[in-house]
Amino acid sequence: MERVKFSAREKRREVLARLEGFGHEIYRQLERGLFPQIVMPSRSTDNIYYDENLRQYVLGEKKKRRSAGNIGHIRSVAQLVWMAFFVHELTSNQKTSTLRDVFYSAQAYDIPFESQDESDNIITDLESILGCAREDFNVFPEERSAVFGDLTIEYTVPNYEGKRLNLTSHPDGVMIGPALTSAEFIETSADKIIAVEKGGLFTRFIEERVHEKFNAILVFLGGQAPRSTRYFIRRLNQELNLPVYIFTDADPWGMHIAMVIISGSANAAHLRDLTTPDAKWAGVWASDIVKYKLPSEKLDDLDIKRLNELMRDPRYKEDELWQRELNMFMKIQKKCELEAFSRYGLTHIVDKYLPERLREIE
Amino acid sequence: MERVKFSAREKRREVLARLEGFGHEIYRQLERGLFPQIVMPSRSTDNIYYDENLRQYVLGEKKKRRSAGNIGHIRSVAQLVWMAFFVHELTSNQKTSTLRDVFYSAQAYDIPFESQDESDNIITDLESILGCAREDFNVFPEERSAVFGDLTIEYTVPNYEGKRLNLTSHPDGVMIGPALTSAEFIETSADKIIAVEKGGLFTRFIEERVHEKFNAILVFLGGQAPRSTRYFIRRLNQELNLPVYIFTDADPWGMHIAMVIISGSANAAHLRDLTTPDAKWAGVWASDIVKYKLPSEKLDDLDIKRLNELMRDPRYKEDELWQRELNMFMKIQKKCELEAFSRYGLTHIVDKYLPERLREIE
Amino acid sequence: MQIISQVFQEISPADFFYRNKEIAGFSNPARAIFSAIRELIENSLDATEPFGILPDIYIRLSSTGETEEEGFYTLRVEDNGSGIPSEYIPLAFCQFLFSSKYKLKQTRGTFGLGGTMTILYGQITTNKPVEVLSSTGDSKIYGYRLMIDIERNQPIILEKKVYENDGQWHGTIVEVNLEGDYSKAKPKVIEYLKQTAIANPYANIMFVDPKGRLYKFERTVSVLPPQPKETLPHPHGVDVETIYRIIRVTKCKTLLDFMQEHFHRVGRQIAKSFLEFAGFPEDTDPKRLKPEEIVKLVQAMKSFNGFLPPDASCLSPLGEEILKAGIMKELEPEFAAVTQRKPSAYSGHPFIVEVGVAYGGKVPVRSDNDITLYRFANKIPLVYDESGDVSWKVIKSIDWRRYNVEPGMPIAIIVHICSTKIPWKTVGKEMIADRPEISREILNGVREVARKLKVYLSRKEKVKREKERLSVFLRYLPKIAEFSAKLAREEKVPDIKNLLRRVRRFGEG
Amino acid sequence: MQIISQVFQEISPADFFYRNKEIAGFSNPARAIFSAIRELIENSLDATEPFGILPDIYIRLSSTGETEEEGFYTLRVEDNGSGIPSEYIPLAFCQFLFSSKYKLKQTRGTFGLGGTMTILYGQITTNKPVEVLSSTGDSKIYGYRLMIDIERNQPIILEKKVYENDGQWHGTIVEVNLEGDYSKAKPKVIEYLKQTAIANPYANIMFVDPKGRLYKFERTVSVLPPQPKETLPHPHGVDVETIYRIIRVTKCKTLLDFMQEHFHRVGRQIAKSFLEFAGFPEDTDPKRLKPEEIVKLVQAMKSFNGFLPPDASCLSPLGEEILKAGIMKELEPEFAAVTQRKPSAYSGHPFIVEVGVAYGGKVPVRSDNDITLYRFANKIPLVYDESGDVSWKVIKSIDWRRYNVEPGMPIAIIVHICSTKIPWKTVGKEMIADRPEISREILNGVREVARKLKVYLSRKEKVKREKERLSVFLRYLPKIAEFSAKLAREEKVPDIKNLLRRVRRFGEG
């Protein structure tokens, strides 16, 4: 298997350089007696396009300009410059921070944010300006997801440099946090990645030894996967060259969890490297509800509304599977959960469904 | 350090015996031509008392009787008998299941639950009848919390029997799941447990090497701690004889997270072994908001309502700390989060607050 | 200072109402059509029922313009009533404040000016005379073409004809031309007719609208409710003016006689103890009372607790049978119950409340899931301003779940209040005010029929439940047997036939 | 069939109103006190203002029972009006449908029966006569003690006295006794007086309540609004009866003269083109018109578009100055604006809308955060049933944020409508109906003053913002300099003095 090489140190150096460049640009303008201006891609909906080649959402040509000479902008310019400074400190000291921490930290510098929404938004601005994800400058959300399977990693975080861990070492699953996403991949015997939406199924898969039986690395998404998890899945796919199969609930929300891993979200149109275009949504499909006679519920109004939105979504166009399943949902007006297989016994999903499905799409 | 010994296998045998005994009792009544009756402690609020000696809520003498001859009861009697049968299967096969899985599994046996609430409730009935927690018969909720620190454990789950793991091996923290809660504790150099409500702070503590600097095992509670985590903390406290310090947000909800770990919840009044009566709420206290000039918000109506409830709660009576802080909340009408310390810099909480507080209460 | 002289002027009652048409409900073209139909129907009902005649009323509204949009109509109302003596016809129709309704007994109209107002409105909008044909059943039928001299409040007789009455016909036919807007008024008119039919099932009512559509409400009972008698004033409801009027005509020489002779339900004992209470010697000559003594007498009458409550002989309630017949006829419900409350009084005015409930059948379900309310006052349906009415307030105050009533059930409540003086909330006579004595009677009446409804709904529910009960045991007992056997590691599943047999026996109880 | 003879009876107008007291607002003791005070004050205002007299009105309500709880009061109202000629005093006060107000010009009362109704109510509740003292400013003052013969609608003169009038006093004093409930009526009474003072700032009004509390509303302007003139009827507002009445008295021999002589703003040209439109020869003798021709004439008058709109000489608006003075006096606002709209008309009745806005000062903030609305019709405040009024509907239809108005601001809108015929929604005369012509004028008036309010609020806001603006730059520019220097690893923080100077310069613009 050919591997793409990953170096945490290199990435860090690159990010720091970009941050310093940003600071220098501001500084230069002030030195010349100008009100500093910042230009960044607009993230308004009319500037988000689906890129067929990249197979993800990208931002178009529209720019937004923030000037310190404008009373409506100066506050956010100051917040941005401070934010760049703050994450530069974080990254160069190899410390991490949550979004919430950043919000509070600002007060130490007399930089006010009215709410965490506002500081989150400035972080996204900084992402667009620098073209890298917040995880790259060590800001993480609170969500936790997990991984399990035969993969040996080598940490790059302080005090653990060079230390290795095999991801089967803890049978409850290994948490995907800053240390794991920044680790290097050393060795694996797995030949595929199986990602599941729900924690209960993740545990079931471990107990049923799915990782061994199917030679797989198991990933627990925890609902809509956090960006660090999406990034981690992409790395597994790209660096280890392993196919990715995603299992979600059979409803418009579940299928979209898979879609966001595959093609990214509109919210992250300003970023690259968060998508895994070759990953596959492996189930539970609308057609499975019929085929496997699964206990199901009626789609409610919100589900139907969501379904209609997805039907108009360019990511769902021109792909046979997505189209077929969207239409099937519309037709049967039903949904079901991953756990629904339990009606045939707890191991049914592993003994019957999983092998059948993998044979079908591999 | 003196250790209390823990044996997963023994516990399992005991649970299975109780389940079979329950089945036998029903069977015997049917054989004698009687409508089977089940008697269990009532869990209605008027039968929940605070036990000063046990330092937790317990159920009183009131019983409730469920008879298969009563149209209003027969459905739940059938559900209970099936539930006992089902978890017997789980436990004897050493499989785990989530609450949601149980709900779906019932359909395979033509036992209907209208909602997961209903099946969760039957599981609680079974807990009261058997006097053991659902985790003992391998039913777990979805919540995930984590632990980190120098503790070597030995697994008892299938395929891992005898395998050991040191809980510093993964710097993102080790998930507390069925495998970990059923593991045996082998060795530790720590002399205390520090439990924190929020994930961000847990990561910060690991990064700041709190486990080394303070010789501690760190536990991430994930908000209101799941029962398996409370059970795990109790084991750390009892078996390793380590003091437990709990850090939460400074608000009525945060302090109650600590209280539930210490004295249990009313919902679990029918169970033992989930409390850690000697654990201490170490902060953030209402008085800390004043003392450390922390950024704070006004208590809202819901907070005040909750505060008034806590003031009437027997668990909060006759303890100087709780009383003082409840009164302080009432007086200053403010609350703040753990992250609020970030206003003084990201490491302030570790460098200043934590040592001061531990010195104060140790 | 410059003084401008003032000009004082007297106007006639007709002129007053001409200037203030809205007092009688003629404020706009839609309302005018509604009021005209209503006033003439009520006159017809009052010309039949009190005389022991089963009412046959025929109403025709036809468009007189080229198109209906022009808004000109001819309204013709025919009845088989007692008829009006020839000499009174011009005055009864064309003079304001002239009526047969100024009596202390229950009548439909209370102002006594609805008919004349209709004619006045027709005259000032179309300039056409009213045509009246009437006979009291004797040998002649009299026909008049009349207009109103508004400035003088007098009838103008344009034409008078006399016809032979071979068939001994009695009744009145009125034909009036007027401007209006029927298309807007239509829903309220039809609702009014339908509800009139509920409260008057002993009447035949036919209505032909301008498009020629026939609405027919047929008689289903042939018994009339007992007719009201004229009554003496009750002491609690008396004011100074009333006393003066009585003193002016009385022949009594002592207050003791005076009290017994002129007031409702005052006998010798009550008169004696009242006069003692009021501090008047029994032999005081009423004609010699000083003004301040009269005030004192009135005050005492209001505050004395020893008078008997008014009796209901001056009232004409529908009676339970007729009310129920009306409900069955128009709503065809699956279940109905009615009750007549005992007579009661407020401020000396007697009243009776009658309440009905109807469930299922043609009873409508309101779009807001509330209970449908039909309100009647002295047999007149009230179709405007429901939410301000005392009955609405009472119905909303009830916790209907206690009567097994769920929102959205097809349930109607019918409330009829009859009184010599309905306490109207406004001059428009569409809402009844919330007097505690009245709302208490309505509440008790509604509760009474609601309890009967509850019994019906409960029985219906019980039959359904009993069937479900057995199926529950059949379903779950085998499960209990199966899984307890498995848990207990027993091969044989226990026999539950006997238990099921016992359940079935219980079920029959 | 049994025929019972009917008894027909005529009653007097006084008897009619006695039986239907609620028509004039005497439905219960609280409402009666309110109506009595209101009617007598309005009579006093109508006895002063139209005669060029600045009103001085003194009202005293005193309790006559031992305690106020008994509910008996004496109401005394004194004015300095034109006085009533001695021979008219008994009729003006004690005969229904006798008044000086039946004119085609704007007056406060329109029914002309409020004063007499007050006296009748007092008489039937207390049996005491009314006392009237009046002089027209000549050498005598006349004093009467009067009662009403209700059955005959006639005054009863109990006593008549003549006094010398040395001081040339003119005016009227009325003292009446009545039953009532002042403690319940009080809030509305005080609100009524306060609002009367807003609309009549040229009046001195003093009120002493039963507890001896003095409410004083002092004159702040000494100019009266222009007085209304009596006017001819506008052709759009005419009905058949009006035409008849004119024909009866006209001296015109041709319709061409008739139209010019008897109708408002109809000149020769308009009369000619109208008659052509209507299809009548110009020389038609009006006295020879047939009934159906009169209807045709009325129809043509209603549909002909060539008439001029009515002029406003028959109206008496307050005028912008007086309205503003009233607002400043009673609300003492921080800002006020008023506007008088051009005269307009609906169905031939001219009307003028005047609107004011007040902000801050004593303007109250309503508990529901809505805008406070003061409504006036012909200078009378309307204090009941706000939510049904056309002005309320207009105010609620406006998006107030467009005028920089936030909920909870102390803002009052004052709407005054004057007309020869206010389109009342109900007989109670508390709500004005939603005629499109009227609501359009109100809307435009409110918008006009709201725009002025917006300018004021914007300017206030701008001054505040300019201050804030500078402080924002002062706060953030140094931060940008500091952190960009740190990021760029530069030791020297850039100098931002020049930039701040430029901001300040911008700020002055």
Coordinates of N, CA, C and O in Angstrom, one line a residue, chain B residues 214 289 330:
Chain B
F214 N 0.3 17.1 39.9 CA -0.5 16.9 41.1 C -0.7 15.4 41.4 O -1.5 15.1 42.3
I289 N -16.1 33.3 42.3 CA -16.5 34.3 41.3 C -16.1 35.7 41.9 O -15.5 36.5 41.2
M330 N -27.2 32.9 46.0 CA -28.4 33.7 46.2 C -28.0 35.2 46.3 O -28.7 36.1 45.8

